[in-house]
PDB file of C-alpha atoms and ligand atoms in Angstrom:
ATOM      1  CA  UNK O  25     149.679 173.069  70.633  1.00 52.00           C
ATOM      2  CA  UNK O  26     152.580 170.931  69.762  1.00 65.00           C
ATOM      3  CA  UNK O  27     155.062 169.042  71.203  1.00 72.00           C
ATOM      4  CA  UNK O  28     158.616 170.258  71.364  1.00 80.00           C
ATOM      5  CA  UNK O  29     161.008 167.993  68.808  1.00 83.00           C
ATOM      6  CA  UNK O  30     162.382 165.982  71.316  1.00 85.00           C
ATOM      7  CA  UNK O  31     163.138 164.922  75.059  1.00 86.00           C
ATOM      8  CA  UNK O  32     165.161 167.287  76.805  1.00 87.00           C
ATOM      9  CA  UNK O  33     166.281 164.410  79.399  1.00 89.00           C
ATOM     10  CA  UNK O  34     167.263 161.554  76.775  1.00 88.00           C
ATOM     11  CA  UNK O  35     166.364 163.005  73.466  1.00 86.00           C
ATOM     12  CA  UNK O  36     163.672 160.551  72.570  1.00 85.00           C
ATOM     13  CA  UNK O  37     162.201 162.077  68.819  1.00 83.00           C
ATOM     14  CA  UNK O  38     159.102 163.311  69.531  1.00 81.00           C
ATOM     15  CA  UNK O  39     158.230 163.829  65.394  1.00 78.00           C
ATOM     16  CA  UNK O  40     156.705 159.976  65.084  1.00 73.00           C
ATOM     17  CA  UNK O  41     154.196 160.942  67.702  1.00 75.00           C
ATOM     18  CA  UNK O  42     151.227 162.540  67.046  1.00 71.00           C
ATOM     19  CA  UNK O  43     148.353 162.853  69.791  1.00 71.00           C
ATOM     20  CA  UNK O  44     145.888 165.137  67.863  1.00 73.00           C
ATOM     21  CA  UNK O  45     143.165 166.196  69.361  1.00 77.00           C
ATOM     22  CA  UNK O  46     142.367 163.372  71.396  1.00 78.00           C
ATOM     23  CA  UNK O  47     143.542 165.027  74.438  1.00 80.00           C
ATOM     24  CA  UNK O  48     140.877 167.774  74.063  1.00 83.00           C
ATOM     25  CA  UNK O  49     138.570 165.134  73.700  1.00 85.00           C
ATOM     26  CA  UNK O  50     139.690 163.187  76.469  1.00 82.00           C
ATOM     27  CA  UNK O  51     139.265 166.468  78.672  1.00 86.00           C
ATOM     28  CA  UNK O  52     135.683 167.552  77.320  1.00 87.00           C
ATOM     29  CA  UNK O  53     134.543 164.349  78.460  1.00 90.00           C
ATOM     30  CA  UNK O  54     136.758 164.416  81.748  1.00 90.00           C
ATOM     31  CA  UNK O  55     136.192 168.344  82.771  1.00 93.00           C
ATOM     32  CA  UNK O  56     132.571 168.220  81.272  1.00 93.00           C
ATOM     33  CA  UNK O  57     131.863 164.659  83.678  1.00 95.00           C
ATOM     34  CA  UNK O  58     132.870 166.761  86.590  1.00 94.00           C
ATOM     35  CA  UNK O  59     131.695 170.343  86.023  1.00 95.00           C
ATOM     36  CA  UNK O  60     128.139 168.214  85.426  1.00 96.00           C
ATOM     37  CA  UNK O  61     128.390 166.944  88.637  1.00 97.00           C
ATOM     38  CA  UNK O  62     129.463 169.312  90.685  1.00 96.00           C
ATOM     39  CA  UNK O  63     126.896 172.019  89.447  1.00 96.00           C
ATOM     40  CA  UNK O  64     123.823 169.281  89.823  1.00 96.00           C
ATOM     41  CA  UNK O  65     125.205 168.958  93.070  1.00 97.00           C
ATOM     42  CA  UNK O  66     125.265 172.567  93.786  1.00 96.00           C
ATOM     43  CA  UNK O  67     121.873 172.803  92.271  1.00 96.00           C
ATOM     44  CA  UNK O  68     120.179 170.385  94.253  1.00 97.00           C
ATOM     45  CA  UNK O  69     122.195 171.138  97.827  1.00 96.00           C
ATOM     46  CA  UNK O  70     122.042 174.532  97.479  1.00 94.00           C
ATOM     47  CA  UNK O  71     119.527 176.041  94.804  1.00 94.00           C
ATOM     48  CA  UNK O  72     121.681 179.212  94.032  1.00 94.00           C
ATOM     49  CA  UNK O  73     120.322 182.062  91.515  1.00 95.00           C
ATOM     50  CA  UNK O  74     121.386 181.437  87.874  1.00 95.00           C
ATOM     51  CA  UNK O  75     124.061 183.483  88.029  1.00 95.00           C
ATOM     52  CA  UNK O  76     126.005 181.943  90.915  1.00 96.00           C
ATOM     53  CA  UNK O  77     126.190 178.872  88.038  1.00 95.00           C
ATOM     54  CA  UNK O  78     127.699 181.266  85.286  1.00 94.00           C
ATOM     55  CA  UNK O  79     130.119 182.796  87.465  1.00 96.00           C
ATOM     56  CA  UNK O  80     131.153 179.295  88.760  1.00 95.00           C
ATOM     57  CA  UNK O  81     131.355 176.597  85.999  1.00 95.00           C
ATOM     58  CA  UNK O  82     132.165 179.024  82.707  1.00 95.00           C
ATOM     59  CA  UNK O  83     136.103 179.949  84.732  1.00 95.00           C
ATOM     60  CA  UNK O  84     136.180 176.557  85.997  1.00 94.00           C
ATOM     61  CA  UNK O  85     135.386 174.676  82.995  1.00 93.00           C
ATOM     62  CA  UNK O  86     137.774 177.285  80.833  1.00 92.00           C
ATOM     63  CA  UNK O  87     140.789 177.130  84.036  1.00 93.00           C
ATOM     64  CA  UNK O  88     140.177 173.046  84.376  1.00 92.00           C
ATOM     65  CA  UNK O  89     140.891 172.409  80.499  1.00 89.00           C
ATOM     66  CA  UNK O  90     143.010 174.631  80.098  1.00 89.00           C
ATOM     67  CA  UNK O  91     144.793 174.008  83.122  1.00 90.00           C
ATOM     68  CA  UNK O  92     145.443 170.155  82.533  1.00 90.00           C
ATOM     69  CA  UNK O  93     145.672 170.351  78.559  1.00 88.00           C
ATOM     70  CA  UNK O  94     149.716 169.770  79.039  1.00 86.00           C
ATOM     71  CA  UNK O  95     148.787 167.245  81.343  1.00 88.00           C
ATOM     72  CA  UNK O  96     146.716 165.264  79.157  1.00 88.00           C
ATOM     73  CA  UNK O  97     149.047 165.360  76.600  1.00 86.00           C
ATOM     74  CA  UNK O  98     152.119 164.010  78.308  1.00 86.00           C
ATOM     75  CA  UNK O  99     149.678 161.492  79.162  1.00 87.00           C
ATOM     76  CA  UNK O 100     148.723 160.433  75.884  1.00 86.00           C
ATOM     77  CA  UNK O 101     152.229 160.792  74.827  1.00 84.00           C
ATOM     78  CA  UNK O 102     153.373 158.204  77.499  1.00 86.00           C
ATOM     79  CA  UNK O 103     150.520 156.062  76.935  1.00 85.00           C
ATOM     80  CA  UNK O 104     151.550 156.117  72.836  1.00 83.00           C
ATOM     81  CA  UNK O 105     155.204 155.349  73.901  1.00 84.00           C
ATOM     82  CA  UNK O 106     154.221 152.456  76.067  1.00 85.00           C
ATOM     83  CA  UNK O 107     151.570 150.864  73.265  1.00 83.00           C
ATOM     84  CA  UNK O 108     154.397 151.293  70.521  1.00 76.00           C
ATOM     85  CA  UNK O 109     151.682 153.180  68.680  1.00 65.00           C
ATOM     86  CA  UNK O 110     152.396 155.558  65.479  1.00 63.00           C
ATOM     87  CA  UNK O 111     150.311 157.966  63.334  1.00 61.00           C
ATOM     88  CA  UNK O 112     149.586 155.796  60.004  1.00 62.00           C
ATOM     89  CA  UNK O 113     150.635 152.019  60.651  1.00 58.00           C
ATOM     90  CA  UNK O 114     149.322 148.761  62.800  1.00 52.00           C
TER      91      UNK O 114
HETATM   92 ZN1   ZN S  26     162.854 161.495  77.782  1.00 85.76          ZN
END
């Protein structure tokens, strides 16, 4: 997934910026924090069968990353903005 070329609102060049993966990565370790904890949870409160887990987490887990992947991005984006930070220089 890429970013379009530029700002639709004031045209700010989106070109220099390049997040990578690190929002994927920032989102395994978000979604994957949460999923953990919510099915230990479940586990623990509630002691479903197996399948009650497999029918829960693998949607959520897919939906949640998924879901927030733009999210994450315009995040990093901002955050990259802000710092003054570009691919290949200090
Ligand atoms: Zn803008």
């Amino acid at each position: 997934m890429a970013y379009a070329p530029a700002c639709t609102a004031c045209g700010l060049d989106y070109s220099s910026f390049n997040v990578g993966d690190g929002a994927a990565a920032f989102l395994i370790l978000i979604v994957g924090a949460v999923i953990t904890g919510l099915a230990l949870w479940l586990e623990l409160s509630r002691e479903p069968p197996w399948w009650v887990h497999a029918l829960l987490w693998l949607p959520l887990t897919l939906g949640l990353s998924l879901g927030l992947m733009r999210l994450a991005k315009g995040v990093l984006l901002g955050i990259e903005y802000q710092q003054d930070a570009r691919e290949g220089r200090q």
